[in-house]
mmCIF file of C-alpha atoms in Angstrom:
data_model
loop_
_atom_site.group_PDB
_atom_site.id
_atom_site.type_symbol
_atom_site.label_atom_id
_atom_site.label_comp_id
_atom_site.label_asym_id
_atom_site.label_seq_id
_atom_site.Cartn_x
_atom_site.Cartn_y
_atom_site.Cartn_z
ATOM 1 C CA MET A 22 -86.740 6.997 60.528
ATOM 2 C CA CYS A 23 -83.191 8.298 60.180
ATOM 3 C CA PHE A 24 -80.090 6.117 60.468
ATOM 4 C CA ARG A 25 -79.315 7.366 63.989
ATOM 5 C CA GLN A 26 -82.840 6.648 65.234
ATOM 6 C CA GLY A 27 -82.708 3.218 63.642
ATOM 7 C CA CYS A 28 -79.437 2.414 65.421
ATOM 8 C CA TYR A 29 -80.917 3.597 68.727
ATOM 9 C CA VAL A 30 -83.959 1.318 68.322
ATOM 10 C CA VAL A 31 -81.703 -1.636 67.470
ATOM 11 C CA MET A 32 -79.541 -0.929 70.543
ATOM 12 C CA LEU A 33 -82.627 -0.846 72.779
ATOM 13 C CA GLU A 34 -83.828 -4.154 71.382
ATOM 14 C CA LEU A 35 -80.396 -5.755 71.835
ATOM 15 C CA ARG A 36 -80.257 -4.554 75.437
ATOM 16 C CA ARG A 37 -83.748 -5.943 76.070
ATOM 17 C CA ILE A 38 -82.701 -9.349 74.728
ATOM 18 C CA ILE A 39 -79.487 -9.384 76.791
ATOM 19 C CA VAL A 40 -81.365 -8.443 79.989
ATOM 20 C CA TRP A 41 -83.967 -11.132 79.278
ATOM 21 C CA LEU A 42 -81.302 -13.781 78.754
ATOM 22 C CA CYS A 43 -79.441 -12.780 81.931
ATOM 23 C CA ARG A 44 -82.666 -13.190 83.929
ATOM 24 C CA ILE A 45 -84.032 -16.235 82.127
ATOM 25 C CA ARG A 46 -83.960 -18.318 85.316
ATOM 26 C CA ARG A 47 -86.325 -15.837 86.972
ATOM 27 C CA CYS A 48 -89.303 -16.237 84.631
ATOM 28 C CA ARG A 49 -92.925 -16.742 85.611
ATOM 29 C CA GLY A 50 -92.342 -16.941 89.354
ATOM 30 C CA PHE A 51 -90.032 -19.975 89.336
ATOM 31 C CA GLY A 52 -88.467 -20.523 92.752
ATOM 32 C CA ILE A 53 -90.706 -18.062 94.630
ATOM 33 C CA GLN A 54 -91.956 -19.629 97.868
ATOM 34 C CA SER A 55 -94.553 -17.022 98.846
ATOM 35 C CA PRO A 56 -97.976 -17.811 97.290
ATOM 36 C CA TRP A 57 -98.846 -14.088 97.331
ATOM 37 C CA ALA A 58 -95.635 -13.059 95.548
ATOM 38 C CA TYR A 59 -96.046 -15.920 93.059
ATOM 39 C CA ARG A 60 -99.544 -14.690 92.158
ATOM 40 C CA ILE A 61 -98.255 -11.135 91.677
ATOM 41 C CA VAL A 62 -95.498 -12.340 89.345
ATOM 42 C CA ARG A 63 -97.602 -14.874 87.458
ATOM 43 C CA TYR A 64 -100.900 -13.018 87.119
ATOM 44 C CA VAL A 65 -99.937 -9.327 87.254
ATOM 45 C CA ILE A 66 -96.291 -8.720 86.305
ATOM 46 C CA ASN A 67 -95.930 -11.455 83.670
ATOM 47 C CA GLU A 68 -99.572 -11.987 82.734
ATOM 48 C CA HIS A 69 -99.733 -12.687 78.977
ATOM 49 C CA TYR A 70 -103.502 -12.620 78.619
ATOM 50 C CA PRO A 71 -104.417 -10.000 75.961
ATOM 51 C CA TYR A 72 -106.499 -7.493 77.935
ATOM 52 C CA TYR A 73 -109.428 -6.025 75.989
ATOM 53 C CA ALA A 74 -107.932 -2.499 76.011
ATOM 54 C CA TYR A 75 -104.477 -3.336 74.633
ATOM 55 C CA GLY A 76 -105.432 -3.058 70.955
ATOM 56 C CA PRO A 77 -107.237 0.327 71.036
ATOM 57 C CA LEU A 78 -104.626 1.816 73.386
ATOM 58 C CA SER A 79 -101.659 0.722 71.268
ATOM 59 C CA GLU A 80 -103.325 2.279 68.213
ATOM 60 C CA ALA A 81 -104.045 5.536 70.036
ATOM 61 C CA TYR A 82 -100.612 5.706 71.713
ATOM 62 C CA PRO A 83 -97.952 3.975 69.575
ATOM 63 C CA ALA A 84 -94.976 2.951 71.709
ATOM 64 C CA GLY A 85 -91.431 3.682 70.598
ATOM 65 C CA SER A 86 -90.217 0.274 71.763
ATOM 66 C CA ALA A 87 -91.429 -3.100 72.979
ATOM 67 C CA THR A 88 -90.245 -2.205 76.481
ATOM 68 C CA ALA A 89 -92.284 1.021 76.574
ATOM 69 C CA ARG A 90 -95.387 -0.884 75.480
ATOM 70 C CA LYS A 91 -94.816 -3.597 78.101
ATOM 71 C CA LEU A 92 -94.403 -1.005 80.866
ATOM 72 C CA ARG A 93 -97.650 0.729 79.902
ATOM 73 C CA GLU A 94 -99.496 -2.586 79.869
ATOM 74 C CA LEU A 95 -97.993 -3.451 83.254
ATOM 75 C CA CYS A 96 -99.414 -0.209 84.675
ATOM 76 C CA LEU A 97 -102.845 -1.164 83.347
ATOM 77 C CA ARG A 98 -102.655 -4.565 85.047
ATOM 78 C CA LEU A 99 -101.416 -3.051 88.303
ATOM 79 C CA ALA A 100 -104.251 -0.515 88.326
ATOM 80 C CA ASN A 101 -106.687 -3.344 87.681
ATOM 81 C CA HIS A 102 -105.161 -5.312 90.558
ATOM 82 C CA VAL A 103 -104.926 -2.444 93.089
ATOM 83 C CA ARG A 104 -108.191 -0.659 92.147
ATOM 84 C CA PRO A 105 -106.947 2.638 93.654
ATOM 85 C CA ARG A 106 -109.189 5.563 94.467
ATOM 86 C CA THR A 107 -106.449 7.999 93.447
ATOM 87 C CA VAL A 108 -103.316 7.660 91.298
ATOM 88 C CA VAL A 109 -100.436 10.156 91.458
ATOM 89 C CA GLU A 110 -97.813 10.626 88.754
ATOM 90 C CA TYR A 111 -94.433 12.338 89.215
ATOM 91 C CA GLY A 112 -92.131 13.225 86.356
ATOM 92 C CA CYS A 113 -93.263 10.538 83.912
ATOM 93 C CA ALA A 114 -94.103 12.887 81.012
ATOM 94 C CA ASP A 115 -96.042 10.163 79.191
ATOM 95 C CA ALA A 116 -99.643 11.013 78.337
ATOM 96 C CA ALA A 117 -100.283 7.378 77.447
ATOM 97 C CA LEU A 118 -99.797 6.247 81.056
ATOM 98 C CA GLU A 119 -102.971 7.965 82.206
ATOM 99 C CA ALA A 120 -105.010 6.266 79.488
ATOM 100 C CA TYR A 121 -103.558 2.850 80.318
ATOM 101 C CA VAL A 122 -104.078 3.276 84.062
ATOM 102 C CA LYS A 123 -107.654 4.480 83.616
ATOM 103 C CA ALA A 124 -108.341 1.517 81.351
ATOM 104 C CA GLY A 125 -107.297 -0.693 84.268
ATOM 105 C CA CYS A 126 -109.374 1.219 86.827
ATOM 106 C CA LYS A 127 -111.944 3.549 85.302
ATOM 107 C CA SER A 128 -113.024 5.001 88.658
ATOM 108 C CA ALA A 129 -109.524 6.166 89.669
ATOM 109 C CA GLU A 130 -108.750 9.875 89.895
ATOM 110 C CA TYR A 131 -105.465 10.601 88.111
ATOM 111 C CA VAL A 132 -103.491 13.583 89.426
ATOM 112 C CA ARG A 133 -100.132 15.216 88.786
ATOM 113 C CA PRO A 134 -99.216 17.200 91.937
ATOM 114 C CA ALA A 135 -97.385 20.471 91.373
ATOM 115 C CA CYS A 136 -94.820 19.459 94.008
ATOM 116 C CA GLU A 137 -93.891 16.451 96.070
ATOM 117 C CA CYS A 138 -94.876 17.905 99.451
ATOM 118 C CA ALA A 139 -96.868 15.492 101.555
ATOM 119 C CA GLY A 140 -99.423 18.187 102.342
ATOM 120 C CA GLY A 141 -100.280 18.461 98.654
ATOM 121 C CA LEU A 142 -101.188 14.798 98.202
ATOM 122 C CA PRO A 143 -104.881 13.956 97.839
ATOM 123 C CA VAL A 144 -106.527 11.596 100.312
ATOM 124 C CA GLY A 145 -106.650 7.880 99.533
ATOM 125 C CA VAL A 146 -103.703 7.608 97.165
ATOM 126 C CA GLY A 147 -103.163 3.925 96.455
ATOM 127 C CA PHE A 148 -100.996 3.944 93.357
ATOM 128 C CA ALA A 149 -97.999 6.095 92.403
ATOM 129 C CA LEU A 150 -96.019 6.323 89.158
ATOM 130 C CA ILE A 151 -92.612 7.937 89.712
ATOM 131 C CA ALA A 152 -89.834 8.583 87.197
ATOM 132 C CA PRO A 153 -86.327 9.947 87.887
ATOM 133 C CA SER A 154 -86.666 13.727 87.812
ATOM 134 C CA GLU A 155 -85.979 16.666 90.078
ATOM 135 C CA GLY A 156 -87.439 15.875 93.500
ATOM 136 C CA PHE A 157 -88.349 12.281 92.678
ATOM 137 C CA ALA A 158 -86.830 10.922 95.915
ATOM 138 C CA GLY A 159 -88.940 13.369 97.910
ATOM 139 C CA ALA A 160 -91.990 12.380 95.879
ATOM 140 C CA PHE A 161 -91.508 8.744 96.820
ATOM 141 C CA ARG A 162 -91.017 9.597 100.511
ATOM 142 C CA SER A 163 -94.213 11.681 100.507
ATOM 143 C CA PHE A 164 -96.193 8.836 99.014
ATOM 144 C CA ALA A 165 -94.559 6.138 101.154
ATOM 145 C CA ASP A 166 -95.027 7.998 104.445
ATOM 146 C CA GLY A 167 -98.785 8.076 103.923
ATOM 147 C CA ALA A 168 -99.183 4.744 102.138
ATOM 148 C CA ALA A 169 -101.640 2.282 103.633
ATOM 149 C CA ASP A 170 -101.334 -1.477 103.282
ATOM 150 C CA GLY A 171 -102.181 -2.409 99.702
ATOM 151 C CA ALA A 172 -100.681 0.699 98.115
ATOM 152 C CA VAL A 173 -98.213 0.279 95.253
ATOM 153 C CA ALA A 174 -95.520 2.515 93.768
ATOM 154 C CA VAL A 175 -93.925 2.033 90.356
ATOM 155 C CA LEU A 176 -90.433 3.546 90.106
ATOM 156 C CA PHE A 177 -89.379 3.812 86.488
ATOM 157 C CA GLY A 178 -85.740 3.876 85.411
ATOM 158 C CA ILE A 179 -84.286 2.440 88.614
ATOM 159 C CA ARG A 180 -80.934 2.126 86.816
ATOM 160 C CA ARG A 181 -81.125 5.352 84.831
ATOM 161 C CA ASN A 182 -78.639 7.350 86.908
ATOM 162 C CA LYS A 183 -76.756 7.347 90.199
ATOM 163 C CA GLN A 184 -79.591 9.001 92.152
ATOM 164 C CA ALA A 185 -82.160 6.510 90.886
ATOM 165 C CA ARG A 186 -79.929 3.533 91.693
ATOM 166 C CA ARG A 187 -79.236 4.922 95.175
ATOM 167 C CA LEU A 188 -82.949 5.429 95.904
ATOM 168 C CA TRP A 189 -83.814 1.903 94.781
ATOM 169 C CA ARG A 190 -81.042 0.332 96.877
ATOM 170 C CA LYS A 191 -82.210 2.345 99.880
ATOM 171 C CA ILE A 192 -85.809 1.195 99.461
ATOM 172 C CA VAL A 193 -84.774 -2.460 99.078
ATOM 173 C CA ALA A 194 -82.383 -2.369 102.043
ATOM 174 C CA GLU A 195 -83.999 0.016 104.515
ATOM 175 C CA ARG A 196 -87.667 0.724 103.856
ATOM 176 C CA ALA A 197 -89.768 -1.280 106.326
ATOM 177 C CA GLY A 198 -93.147 -2.785 105.542
ATOM 178 C CA VAL A 199 -92.565 -3.276 101.816
ATOM 179 C CA VAL A 200 -92.127 -6.104 99.319
ATOM 180 C CA THR A 201 -90.179 -5.063 96.224
ATOM 181 C CA PHE A 202 -89.910 -6.471 92.712
ATOM 182 C CA ASP A 203 -86.903 -5.560 90.555
ATOM 183 C CA LEU A 204 -87.962 -5.697 86.899
ATOM 184 C CA TYR A 205 -84.763 -3.973 85.697
ATOM 185 C CA TYR A 206 -86.686 -1.306 83.756
ATOM 186 C CA CYS A 207 -88.707 -0.371 86.823
ATOM 187 C CA GLY A 208 -89.141 -1.325 90.451
ATOM 188 C CA LEU A 209 -92.455 -2.174 92.146
ATOM 189 C CA VAL A 210 -92.957 -1.361 95.810
ATOM 190 C CA PHE A 211 -95.902 -3.055 97.535
ATOM 191 C CA PHE A 212 -96.736 -1.664 100.968
ATOM 192 C CA ASP A 213 -97.933 -4.261 103.443
ATOM 193 C CA LYS A 214 -96.700 -4.389 107.033
ATOM 194 C CA LYS A 215 -98.074 -7.913 107.478
ATOM 195 C CA ARG A 216 -95.648 -9.431 104.958
ATOM 196 C CA PHE A 217 -91.985 -10.261 105.391
ATOM 197 C CA LYS A 218 -89.685 -7.769 103.732
ATOM 198 C CA GLN A 219 -88.358 -9.309 100.530
ATOM 199 C CA ASN A 220 -86.904 -8.241 97.178
ATOM 200 C CA TYR A 221 -87.595 -10.367 94.108
ATOM 201 C CA ILE A 222 -85.553 -10.073 90.899
ATOM 202 C CA ILE A 223 -87.910 -10.845 88.014
ATOM 203 C CA ASN A 224 -87.411 -11.459 84.309
ATOM 204 C CA PHE A 225 -89.928 -9.039 82.789
#
């Protein structure tokens, strides 16, 4: 590893520690009144149980940082929780994600649509992984417009650039029928019209 790469890794780790300290009062579901949201935070988002697949997956797909590894493991737990028939990925460019998601739900079909048009989405999509890229806002709208109760979207890099921040603020403020979780490194959008709209800031 060259000096520049080493400095970059150190900077990422310092940022992770600072973010964690700033959100320390939001650990493990403290202060959350909703039993459903508490279970999501405690047993999905911040579950520390070592899933059986973590070891083999980390060996096959070494992560460049602790945050990248944690995000992959989160996707495994979410897939295990949602049990989707179909998973769609937009702009993530991470081959490891598919392996982690399939480890969480072996029966899921994993697809990467050529475009974000709603007509191109397969039937029964219950889980979406979306990263800031060209057309990512349209990709989210396509998924959200057809999302049934129980569907989940993971939006990576919600603070990466102005467009990503704008999309996340719009979802939190305006999108009806969703409960959102701000994990700083990504945002989770749970679709459920029966629940009160709420945004939770979580220490991840």
